[in-house]
Amino acid sequence: MKPYNPSEVEKKWQNVWEETKIYSPNLDSAKKPFYNLMMFPYPSAEGMHVGNMYAFTGADIYGRFQRMQGYDVFEPIGLDGFGIHSENYAIKVGKHPAEQAKISEENFYRQLRSIGNSYEWTRTIETYKPEYYKWTQWLFIQLFKAGLAYKKKAPVNFCPKDLTVLADEQVIDGKCERCGSVVEKRELEQWFFKITDYAEKLLSNIPELDWSEKVKVAQKNWIGKSEGARIRFVILSEAKDLPASQQGGDSSAMLQNDNSIEVFTTRPDTLFGATFLVISPELAKKWLDVGWKAPTGVGKYIEEALVKRTLIEENTDKTGVFSGIYAINPVNQEKIPIWVANYVLAGYGTGAIMAVPAHDPRDFEFAKKFDLQVKTVILSETKDLPASQQGGDSSAMSQNDKMIEVYVGEGEIINSGDWNGWKTPESISKVIKWLEKKAIGKREVNYHLRDWLISRQRYWGPPIPMIDCPKCGWQPVAEADLPVVLPELEDFKPEGNGKSPLANIDTFINTKCPNCDGPAKRETDVSDTFLDSAWYFFRYACTDIESSAFDRERLKKWLPVNMYIGGAEHSVLHLLYSRFIAMVLADLKFTDFEEPFKRFYAHGLIVKDGAKMSKSRGNVIIPDKYIAKFGADTLRCYLMFLGPFSAGGDFRDTGIEGMNRFLKRVWKLCSAVLSSKYQVSSTENTKELDTAMNKTIKKVTEDIENLRYNTALATLMEYYNVLSEFYTKYKILDTKYCKTFVLLLAPFAPHMTEELYQQLTIDNLQFTNKGKKDSQSFNSIHLESWPSFDEKSLEESEVNIAVSVNGKTRDVIKIEKSKVESQKFVEQLAKESENVKKHLQGKKILKTVYVQGKIINFVID
RNA sequence: GCCGGGAUGGUGGAAUGGUAUACACGCGGGUCUCAAAAACCCGUGGGCUUUAAACCCUUGAGAGUUCGAGUCUCUCUCCCGGCACCA
């Protein structure tokens, strides 16, 4: 056999696989469907880096393993090429995004082919092609029809560099997720999806997901459920200059007709301790707008606070001003002041809070700064607190503030009339019932999750398929008229005027109303890239269907996705959006499942020299040159051997050579075995080989099932060492050991194992191809059955038993397997060991612990 | 601040409460060669500057549970990731 030449072998088999379509399951007739999905790659112009390859290889190994287990594995691939990132790059290199997309697509697909994954190449998707985004637009329309898409003027995140708005999820630490610019708050009219309608379902479904705890917790925190009460405070009638709110239904704490103000709290049990109210500057501004005559200085403060709000929120200094108005605490009728302060958020709850400085650190800090009353109403359960701290009215905190600290924990309610003696938090619901009875407040649940801001003022995305008619209002484009094709624009750059470049194209804008046929105008914004990727896995299974986005029966067969592998950075963005879309489609009776991903596995990150790979650092590794030098198989194995798949690793050139050596040795051994004339089916000493083989099968199988690829490879190396040693010694090795070896290695190094397997089976007729599929022209290793192991062969005739004295190992003795059950025998043998004798000499054995077949421990005084 | 995950040789890492350091990288020595590369062989946690045996120490620090702890419990230090004025 020829020496190992990866580039030759890899090209050869990649072509054969694609021609014979061995990775293309029949989606309608498949008996055991397995949807193996990896996260939609964004086709960056620089090409695929090793981080991508790491993720894809890990996912592919799992898919290949399942295929050899007898599943009809569907492993699709495509490109998420719409979006700001692609558009910005096109602008940078002075190309049109569509032109750049073509170049990137070609390059990315070439690279994807070179890494040797078992992709279904006949069902690719590119989000920027009309045959795909037609259905993205269709999806938008379904949401609109269901009342889940609406356009509204709201304070939104605006990126001054990308010149577009961003969803909450795309703002990290007040900065643009993409470019890192500090995000501004702007009041703009935008399209939203009502993801908040699904907050409860998104949350309550989490326990049934087979996802890592980390990702589940991240989603849980992002949804951020808080249970509590909405409580009404009457405003003192002296404040006659306050106008009542005209329109009802406003969820914010606008003044109600009966001159009251509402707050949300998770601690209604501390209501007796509420010594003042605080409203957000935004809410105060609304009051001003409807005619509130604020005292001098208050209006100025509000304006200033609002300006500061649009900047970065790094300044957490609490500021505020007394509004001049008082409210009545509904439970004790005390007159308490209303303040306007920057530490209250406008977008959460009612935009107003009741401040309980004794039991909330933020309120405490504020009260301390402005010398406001602090009133303890929860008795601390911590026994060693000074008695002075435990209860009583402590308004004079400024005189002795060391004595008073905030207590946020649980305890007994005190100084609270009827509630005294109740234990919190168990009695919170009791408190709420009490409040409801007296019509002071009612139970309320709030979520951190906001509606998904879906519109973008950019060019490179699917136009939002909506038409604004002066008579009929917003109307969806007729489904028969889809897609709304993205016009080819010369000047596609964003202008930053809050409008998409499409707004300059009269021929695009002017259209007819689908309802009344009168003149109307098209929406000119495009949708967020995250919408493209929120449903692509539906379409993969239905790329051959032209009449609809997907076929219900097809989806029933293939979805939810059996295994989804991707980066943890999408824990809240993509995964949450996809779950939302899947739930909506289920509710609209398009599909039969709510959760799109049964199992999600987050892989680790590949770094270079300890730092995240990035263009700006100049440490991005493109796999091409390594593949050219060592082959994709070597690189695949190297990446998987770095460490646990969930942990990622540091990319280093030196390790690759080691892995290349290993594969070369495997090739060499198989070649030698093949060319040796005397292939015997059994030799004198094959017992140890059988044991090693069966052990290896067991371990590798378990490891791959649990995505422990690094230890699977280590086990294979150990197995190689056994085979190699044997062969060196006897110059003979039955090919079955080699066959098993290449079968186990096949998911990791698909090309070389295919070549070796073909050689090993070429004139070996007694070997039947059990896993053989319908119309294959050759018996690919990748369609073979995964080796099974014989439990009996795992048993060795002799076992090693560690002998320890007081827990310290002093010797290891060999015992015949048949004798391990007799403790007496083992004990006696152990005591005969010279070294053990030495340690037992003159000591009294207090106790002997024997763990069968493993260890015997003598406890001495 | 809250939540989640970590810390093991020179390096990446391995270990259902039962022989810590598997597997590999690197390094050292050797074989082959005029020489080098490749390949192959041997060695490789520390005490320990000869070898072998024995002994002692060693899984971030300290305590505890246990016949026995890298693994379980508590306290602490440091690192990584997420959320963060969400009432």
Tab-separated table of N, CA and C in Angstrom, chain A residues 475-607:
chain	number	residue	atom	x	y	z
A	475	GLN	N	-51.315	47.065	6.283
A	475	GLN	CA	-51.827	45.841	5.670
A	475	GLN	C	-50.655	44.954	5.261
A	476	PRO	N	-50.787	43.639	5.476
A	476	PRO	CA	-49.710	42.762	4.993
A	476	PRO	C	-49.776	42.604	3.476
A	477	VAL	N	-48.638	42.424	2.871
A	477	VAL	CA	-48.577	42.139	1.439
A	477	VAL	C	-49.331	40.814	1.202
A	478	ALA	N	-50.096	40.737	0.102
A	478	ALA	CA	-50.811	39.494	-0.204
A	478	ALA	C	-49.788	38.374	-0.353
A	479	GLU	N	-50.084	37.227	0.235
A	479	GLU	CA	-49.111	36.139	0.210
A	479	GLU	C	-48.757	35.717	-1.210
A	480	ALA	N	-49.683	35.884	-2.129
A	480	ALA	CA	-49.412	35.539	-3.525
A	480	ALA	C	-48.377	36.472	-4.141
A	481	ASP	N	-48.211	37.648	-3.540
A	481	ASP	CA	-47.264	38.633	-4.092
A	481	ASP	C	-45.866	38.492	-3.511
A	482	LEU	N	-45.670	37.534	-2.636
A	482	LEU	CA	-44.335	37.334	-2.054
A	482	LEU	C	-43.422	36.628	-3.057
A	483	PRO	N	-42.152	36.860	-3.015
A	483	PRO	CA	-41.459	37.750	-2.080
A	483	PRO	C	-41.550	39.222	-2.476
A	484	VAL	N	-41.411	40.085	-1.480
A	484	VAL	CA	-41.128	41.491	-1.771
A	484	VAL	C	-39.628	41.517	-2.024
A	485	VAL	N	-39.270	41.598	-3.295
A	485	VAL	CA	-37.858	41.452	-3.654
A	485	VAL	C	-37.064	42.669	-3.220
A	486	LEU	N	-35.931	42.422	-2.626
A	486	LEU	CA	-35.022	43.501	-2.245
A	486	LEU	C	-34.469	44.121	-3.525
A	487	PRO	N	-34.788	45.398	-3.784
A	487	PRO	CA	-34.340	45.976	-5.061
A	487	PRO	C	-32.820	46.108	-5.119
A	488	GLU	N	-32.294	45.975	-6.307
A	488	GLU	CA	-30.843	46.141	-6.465
A	488	GLU	C	-30.517	47.619	-6.408
A	489	LEU	N	-29.863	48.003	-5.340
A	489	LEU	CA	-29.593	49.418	-5.110
A	489	LEU	C	-28.128	49.739	-5.331
A	490	GLU	N	-27.874	50.816	-6.057
A	490	GLU	CA	-26.496	51.283	-6.195
A	490	GLU	C	-26.003	51.809	-4.851
A	491	ASP	N	-26.814	52.729	-4.324
A	491	ASP	CA	-26.409	53.350	-3.066
A	491	ASP	C	-27.186	52.722	-1.921
A	492	PHE	N	-26.547	51.779	-1.266
A	492	PHE	CA	-27.243	51.015	-0.238
A	492	PHE	C	-26.774	51.388	1.160
A	493	LYS	N	-25.920	52.397	1.244
A	493	LYS	CA	-25.347	52.732	2.555
A	493	LYS	C	-26.382	53.383	3.463
A	494	PRO	N	-26.314	53.083	4.766
A	494	PRO	CA	-27.256	53.712	5.697
A	494	PRO	C	-26.936	55.186	5.865
A	495	GLU	N	-27.978	56.005	6.053
A	495	GLU	CA	-27.753	57.437	6.176
A	495	GLU	C	-27.863	57.923	7.606
A	496	GLY	N	-28.440	57.102	8.440
A	496	GLY	CA	-28.521	57.495	9.843
A	496	GLY	C	-29.641	58.469	10.134
A	497	ASN	N	-30.573	58.608	9.199
A	497	ASN	CA	-31.700	59.506	9.416
A	497	ASN	C	-32.902	58.738	9.963
A	498	GLY	N	-32.652	57.538	10.440
A	498	GLY	CA	-33.748	56.741	10.976
A	498	GLY	C	-34.536	56.032	9.896
A	499	LYS	N	-34.021	56.074	8.660
A	499	LYS	CA	-34.731	55.405	7.574
A	499	LYS	C	-33.804	54.477	6.818
A	500	SER	N	-34.391	53.445	6.282
A	500	SER	CA	-33.631	52.507	5.468
A	500	SER	C	-33.308	53.146	4.117
A	501	PRO	N	-32.208	52.718	3.480
A	501	PRO	CA	-31.900	53.234	2.133
A	501	PRO	C	-33.034	52.971	1.148
A	502	LEU	N	-33.859	52.001	1.440
A	502	LEU	CA	-34.982	51.693	0.543
A	502	LEU	C	-35.981	52.863	0.491
A	503	ALA	N	-35.932	53.715	1.530
A	503	ALA	CA	-36.865	54.835	1.588
A	503	ALA	C	-36.618	55.843	0.471
A	504	ASN	N	-35.470	55.742	-0.197
A	504	ASN	CA	-35.155	56.661	-1.295
A	504	ASN	C	-35.690	56.193	-2.634
A	505	ILE	N	-36.241	54.989	-2.682
A	505	ILE	CA	-36.649	54.422	-3.967
A	505	ILE	C	-38.161	54.546	-4.136
A	506	ASP	N	-38.572	55.529	-4.903
A	506	ASP	CA	-40.004	55.774	-5.083
A	506	ASP	C	-40.713	54.573	-5.699
A	507	THR	N	-40.037	53.938	-6.655
A	507	THR	CA	-40.681	52.799	-7.322
A	507	THR	C	-40.903	51.640	-6.369
A	508	PHE	N	-40.075	51.589	-5.334
A	508	PHE	CA	-40.262	50.540	-4.336
A	508	PHE	C	-41.394	50.915	-3.367
A	509	ILE	N	-41.346	52.156	-2.950
A	509	ILE	CA	-42.288	52.594	-1.909
A	509	ILE	C	-43.734	52.594	-2.391
A	510	ASN	N	-43.941	53.220	-3.548
A	510	ASN	CA	-45.318	53.439	-3.973
A	510	ASN	C	-45.940	52.159	-4.522
A	511	THR	N	-47.062	51.817	-3.936
A	511	THR	CA	-47.741	50.591	-4.331
A	511	THR	C	-49.224	50.756	-4.051
A	512	LYS	N	-49.924	49.647	-4.218
A	512	LYS	CA	-51.374	49.717	-3.958
A	512	LYS	C	-51.700	48.996	-2.663
A	513	CYS	N	-52.741	49.447	-2.021
A	513	CYS	CA	-53.183	48.789	-0.792
A	513	CYS	C	-53.795	47.436	-1.143
A	514	PRO	N	-53.350	46.383	-0.488
A	514	PRO	CA	-53.874	45.050	-0.802
A	514	PRO	C	-55.353	44.921	-0.437
A	515	ASN	N	-55.812	45.848	0.378
A	515	ASN	CA	-57.182	45.780	0.858
A	515	ASN	C	-58.132	46.589	-0.013
A	516	CYS	N	-57.823	47.900	-0.244
A	516	CYS	CA	-58.762	48.764	-0.964
A	516	CYS	C	-58.252	49.140	-2.344
A	517	ASP	N	-57.062	48.708	-2.685
A	517	ASP	CA	-56.487	48.965	-4.001
A	517	ASP	C	-56.116	50.434	-4.221
A	518	GLY	N	-56.266	51.243	-3.212
A	518	GLY	CA	-55.887	52.648	-3.330
A	518	GLY	C	-54.383	52.817	-3.199
A	519	PRO	N	-53.885	54.036	-3.472
A	519	PRO	CA	-52.434	54.269	-3.359
A	519	PRO	C	-51.965	54.084	-1.908
A	520	ALA	N	-50.823	53.429	-1.764
A	520	ALA	CA	-50.303	53.169	-0.424
A	520	ALA	C	-48.784	53.081	-0.493
A	521	LYS	N	-48.159	53.042	0.658
A	521	LYS	CA	-46.685	53.028	0.696
A	521	LYS	C	-46.174	51.790	1.420
A	522	ARG	N	-45.074	51.263	0.863
A	522	ARG	CA	-44.451	50.089	1.479
A	522	ARG	C	-43.632	50.458	2.701
A	523	GLU	N	-43.540	49.544	3.634
A	523	GLU	CA	-42.563	49.647	4.723
A	523	GLU	C	-41.181	49.569	4.081
A	524	THR	N	-40.260	50.403	4.547
A	524	THR	CA	-38.927	50.406	3.928
A	524	THR	C	-37.853	49.779	4.819
A	525	ASP	N	-38.216	49.443	6.052
A	525	ASP	CA	-37.240	48.765	6.918
A	525	ASP	C	-37.123	47.297	6.509
A	526	VAL	N	-36.009	46.705	6.851
A	526	VAL	CA	-35.836	45.263	6.649
A	526	VAL	C	-35.895	44.600	8.022
A	527	SER	N	-35.989	43.276	8.032
A	527	SER	CA	-36.069	42.636	9.347
A	527	SER	C	-34.694	42.215	9.854
A	528	ASP	N	-34.639	42.048	11.171
A	528	ASP	CA	-33.437	41.630	11.899
A	528	ASP	C	-32.922	40.286	11.358
A	529	THR	N	-31.593	40.158	11.259
A	529	THR	CA	-31.007	38.888	10.802
A	529	THR	C	-31.447	37.718	11.667
A	530	PHE	N	-31.701	38.011	12.940
A	530	PHE	CA	-32.066	36.922	13.843
A	530	PHE	C	-33.400	36.284	13.481
A	531	LEU	N	-34.192	36.981	12.660
A	531	LEU	CA	-35.427	36.351	12.200
A	531	LEU	C	-35.098	35.298	11.142
A	532	ASP	N	-34.129	35.603	10.292
A	532	ASP	CA	-33.711	34.632	9.269
A	532	ASP	C	-33.291	33.318	9.918
A	533	SER	N	-32.540	33.451	11.008
A	533	SER	CA	-31.977	32.248	11.622
A	533	SER	C	-32.894	31.644	12.675
A	534	ALA	N	-34.052	32.271	12.899
A	534	ALA	CA	-34.965	31.738	13.920
A	534	ALA	C	-35.810	30.593	13.385
A	535	TRP	N	-35.771	30.366	12.078
A	535	TRP	CA	-36.645	29.316	11.527
A	535	TRP	C	-35.981	28.492	10.426
A	536	TYR	N	-34.688	28.673	10.172
A	536	TYR	CA	-34.026	28.016	9.036
A	536	TYR	C	-34.089	26.493	9.107
A	537	PHE	N	-34.108	25.965	10.338
A	537	PHE	CA	-34.104	24.510	10.502
A	537	PHE	C	-35.446	23.900	10.125
A	538	PHE	N	-36.488	24.728	10.039
A	538	PHE	CA	-37.759	24.239	9.490
A	538	PHE	C	-37.586	24.033	7.987
A	539	ARG	N	-36.956	25.024	7.386
A	539	ARG	CA	-36.867	25.045	5.922
A	539	ARG	C	-35.923	23.974	5.383
A	540	TYR	N	-34.848	23.682	6.130
A	540	TYR	CA	-33.897	22.658	5.672
A	540	TYR	C	-34.629	21.386	5.249
A	541	ALA	N	-35.630	21.015	6.030
A	541	ALA	CA	-36.322	19.757	5.759
A	541	ALA	C	-37.287	19.880	4.587
A	542	CYS	N	-37.453	21.101	4.073
A	542	CYS	CA	-38.481	21.318	3.053
A	542	CYS	C	-37.984	22.139	1.875
A	543	THR	N	-36.702	22.087	1.588
A	543	THR	CA	-36.174	22.925	0.504
A	543	THR	C	-36.756	22.546	-0.857
A	544	ASP	N	-37.292	21.331	-0.962
A	544	ASP	CA	-37.855	20.906	-2.246
A	544	ASP	C	-39.314	21.330	-2.403
A	545	ILE	N	-39.863	21.942	-1.369
A	545	ILE	CA	-41.277	22.328	-1.435
A	545	ILE	C	-41.371	23.800	-1.821
A	546	GLU	N	-42.073	24.079	-2.908
A	546	GLU	CA	-42.131	25.459	-3.394
A	546	GLU	C	-43.421	26.171	-3.016
A	547	SER	N	-44.445	25.385	-2.684
A	547	SER	CA	-45.759	26.000	-2.479
A	547	SER	C	-45.980	26.513	-1.061
A	548	SER	N	-45.093	26.135	-0.154
A	548	SER	CA	-45.251	26.622	1.217
A	548	SER	C	-43.898	26.663	1.906
A	549	ALA	N	-43.889	27.310	3.072
A	549	ALA	CA	-42.628	27.436	3.811
A	549	ALA	C	-42.154	26.067	4.286
A	550	PHE	N	-43.122	25.237	4.651
A	550	PHE	CA	-42.777	23.894	5.094
A	550	PHE	C	-44.014	23.018	5.074
A	551	ASP	N	-43.756	21.740	5.141
A	551	ASP	CA	-44.830	20.771	5.084
A	551	ASP	C	-45.007	20.151	6.469
A	552	ARG	N	-46.218	20.175	6.936
A	552	ARG	CA	-46.482	19.744	8.308
A	552	ARG	C	-46.058	18.294	8.572
A	553	GLU	N	-46.345	17.418	7.607
A	553	GLU	CA	-46.000	16.005	7.787
A	553	GLU	C	-44.487	15.806	7.819
A	554	ARG	N	-43.795	16.520	6.926
A	554	ARG	CA	-42.337	16.457	6.877
A	554	ARG	C	-41.746	16.879	8.221
A	555	LEU	N	-42.287	17.967	8.736
A	555	LEU	CA	-41.772	18.469	10.003
A	555	LEU	C	-42.069	17.504	11.141
A	556	LYS	N	-43.224	16.885	11.061
A	556	LYS	CA	-43.615	15.927	12.088
A	556	LYS	C	-42.599	14.791	12.151
A	557	LYS	N	-42.116	14.430	10.965
A	557	LYS	CA	-41.178	13.336	10.893
A	557	LYS	C	-39.796	13.729	11.412
A	558	TRP	N	-39.377	14.961	11.120
A	558	TRP	CA	-37.978	15.327	11.383
A	558	TRP	C	-37.749	16.247	12.578
A	559	LEU	N	-38.766	16.993	12.940
A	559	LEU	CA	-38.542	17.914	14.045
A	559	LEU	C	-39.317	17.462	15.276
A	560	PRO	N	-38.985	17.893	16.470
A	560	PRO	CA	-37.878	18.796	16.768
A	560	PRO	C	-36.504	18.183	16.471
A	561	VAL	N	-35.550	19.069	16.330
A	561	VAL	CA	-34.166	18.690	16.058
A	561	VAL	C	-33.670	17.763	17.171
A	562	ASN	N	-33.054	16.654	16.795
A	562	ASN	CA	-32.594	15.692	17.805
A	562	ASN	C	-31.370	16.186	18.546
A	563	MET	N	-30.455	16.775	17.807
A	563	MET	CA	-29.242	17.273	18.452
A	563	MET	C	-28.844	18.588	17.800
A	564	TYR	N	-28.697	19.605	18.631
A	564	TYR	CA	-28.309	20.922	18.130
A	564	TYR	C	-27.004	21.298	18.811
A	565	ILE	N	-25.994	21.570	18.020
A	565	ILE	CA	-24.695	21.912	18.586
A	565	ILE	C	-24.297	23.303	18.123
A	566	GLY	N	-23.894	24.114	19.072
A	566	GLY	CA	-23.503	25.472	18.707
A	566	GLY	C	-22.861	26.201	19.865
A	567	GLY	N	-22.628	27.477	19.658
A	567	GLY	CA	-21.914	28.279	20.642
A	567	GLY	C	-22.821	28.758	21.767
A	568	ALA	N	-22.233	28.847	22.958
A	568	ALA	CA	-22.994	29.287	24.125
A	568	ALA	C	-23.346	30.764	24.031
A	569	GLU	N	-22.674	31.484	23.131
A	569	GLU	CA	-22.955	32.920	23.027
A	569	GLU	C	-24.366	33.177	22.494
A	570	HIS	N	-24.992	32.135	21.970
A	570	HIS	CA	-26.358	32.313	21.472
A	570	HIS	C	-27.414	31.894	22.486
A	571	SER	N	-26.985	31.722	23.744
A	571	SER	CA	-27.888	31.251	24.786
A	571	SER	C	-29.167	32.061	24.880
A	572	VAL	N	-29.061	33.364	24.776
A	572	VAL	CA	-30.275	34.149	24.877
A	572	VAL	C	-30.777	34.653	23.534
A	573	LEU	N	-29.906	34.970	22.615
A	573	LEU	CA	-30.375	35.552	21.357
A	573	LEU	C	-31.098	34.519	20.502
A	574	HIS	N	-30.340	33.807	19.723
A	574	HIS	CA	-30.885	32.898	18.735
A	574	HIS	C	-31.778	31.815	19.336
A	575	LEU	N	-31.355	31.226	20.437
A	575	LEU	CA	-32.129	30.121	21.000
A	575	LEU	C	-33.485	30.579	21.523
A	576	LEU	N	-33.527	31.776	22.067
A	576	LEU	CA	-34.786	32.287	22.581
A	576	LEU	C	-35.723	32.649	21.428
A	577	TYR	N	-35.187	33.298	20.427
A	577	TYR	CA	-36.000	33.674	19.266
A	577	TYR	C	-36.554	32.435	18.559
A	578	SER	N	-35.715	31.425	18.400
A	578	SER	CA	-36.153	30.205	17.720
A	578	SER	C	-37.271	29.520	18.504
A	579	ARG	N	-37.122	29.491	19.803
A	579	ARG	CA	-38.160	28.877	20.628
A	579	ARG	C	-39.466	29.643	20.492
A	580	PHE	N	-39.350	30.961	20.483
A	580	PHE	CA	-40.538	31.805	20.335
A	580	PHE	C	-41.244	31.523	19.006
A	581	ILE	N	-40.491	31.527	17.914
A	581	ILE	CA	-41.086	31.297	16.595
A	581	ILE	C	-41.726	29.904	16.543
A	582	ALA	N	-41.044	28.921	17.094
A	582	ALA	CA	-41.604	27.570	17.079
A	582	ALA	C	-42.918	27.510	17.860
A	583	MET	N	-42.974	28.218	18.954
A	583	MET	CA	-44.201	28.230	19.763
A	583	MET	C	-45.345	28.906	19.026
A	584	VAL	N	-45.023	30.008	18.355
A	584	VAL	CA	-46.056	30.714	17.588
A	584	VAL	C	-46.587	29.800	16.489
A	585	LEU	N	-45.686	29.149	15.760
A	585	LEU	CA	-46.119	28.277	14.664
A	585	LEU	C	-46.959	27.111	15.177
A	586	ALA	N	-46.633	26.637	16.361
A	586	ALA	CA	-47.437	25.561	16.941
A	586	ALA	C	-48.824	26.080	17.311
A	587	ASP	N	-48.857	27.271	17.897
A	587	ASP	CA	-50.147	27.863	18.271
A	587	ASP	C	-51.010	28.149	17.052
A	588	LEU	N	-50.380	28.505	15.947
A	588	LEU	CA	-51.133	28.808	14.724
A	588	LEU	C	-51.448	27.539	13.938
A	589	LYS	N	-51.144	26.415	14.539
A	589	LYS	CA	-51.473	25.093	13.967
A	589	LYS	C	-50.729	24.780	12.669
A	590	PHE	N	-49.572	25.381	12.504
A	590	PHE	CA	-48.757	25.024	11.346
A	590	PHE	C	-47.909	23.795	11.655
A	591	THR	N	-47.594	23.619	12.923
A	591	THR	CA	-46.715	22.523	13.337
A	591	THR	C	-47.289	21.835	14.563
A	592	ASP	N	-46.633	20.758	14.972
A	592	ASP	CA	-47.153	19.975	16.089
A	592	ASP	C	-46.219	19.923	17.284
A	593	PHE	N	-45.294	20.860	17.357
A	593	PHE	CA	-44.363	20.838	18.501
A	593	PHE	C	-44.066	22.269	18.924
A	594	GLU	N	-43.827	22.436	20.203
A	594	GLU	CA	-43.551	23.776	20.731
A	594	GLU	C	-42.065	24.070	20.813
A	595	GLU	N	-41.302	23.050	21.206
A	595	GLU	CA	-39.878	23.272	21.427
A	595	GLU	C	-39.072	22.750	20.239
A	596	PRO	N	-38.286	23.601	19.612
A	596	PRO	CA	-37.596	23.197	18.380
A	596	PRO	C	-36.372	22.311	18.594
A	597	PHE	N	-35.736	22.417	19.770
A	597	PHE	CA	-34.480	21.693	19.972
A	597	PHE	C	-34.568	20.813	21.207
A	598	LYS	N	-34.716	19.518	20.980
A	598	LYS	CA	-34.793	18.581	22.093
A	598	LYS	C	-33.541	18.663	22.934
A	599	ARG	N	-32.431	18.606	22.240
A	599	ARG	CA	-31.165	18.607	22.953
A	599	ARG	C	-30.274	19.676	22.348
A	600	PHE	N	-29.742	20.522	23.203
A	600	PHE	CA	-28.784	21.515	22.729
A	600	PHE	C	-27.484	21.320	23.495
A	601	TYR	N	-26.395	21.307	22.755
A	601	TYR	CA	-25.096	21.123	23.391
A	601	TYR	C	-24.213	22.310	23.023
A	602	ALA	N	-23.711	22.988	24.036
A	602	ALA	CA	-22.871	24.157	23.793
A	602	ALA	C	-21.405	23.742	23.797
A	603	HIS	N	-20.725	23.919	22.684
A	603	HIS	CA	-19.307	23.580	22.615
A	603	HIS	C	-18.468	24.740	23.144
A	604	GLY	N	-17.215	24.469	23.401
A	604	GLY	CA	-16.325	25.498	23.920
A	604	GLY	C	-15.758	26.370	22.811
A	605	LEU	N	-14.914	27.267	23.233
A	605	LEU	CA	-14.355	28.247	22.313
A	605	LEU	C	-12.888	27.932	22.037
A	606	ILE	N	-12.512	28.005	20.764
A	606	ILE	CA	-11.102	27.842	20.430
A	606	ILE	C	-10.438	29.216	20.496
A	607	VAL	N	-9.379	29.283	21.269
A	607	VAL	CA	-8.661	30.556	21.366
A	607	VAL	C	-7.246	30.379	20.819
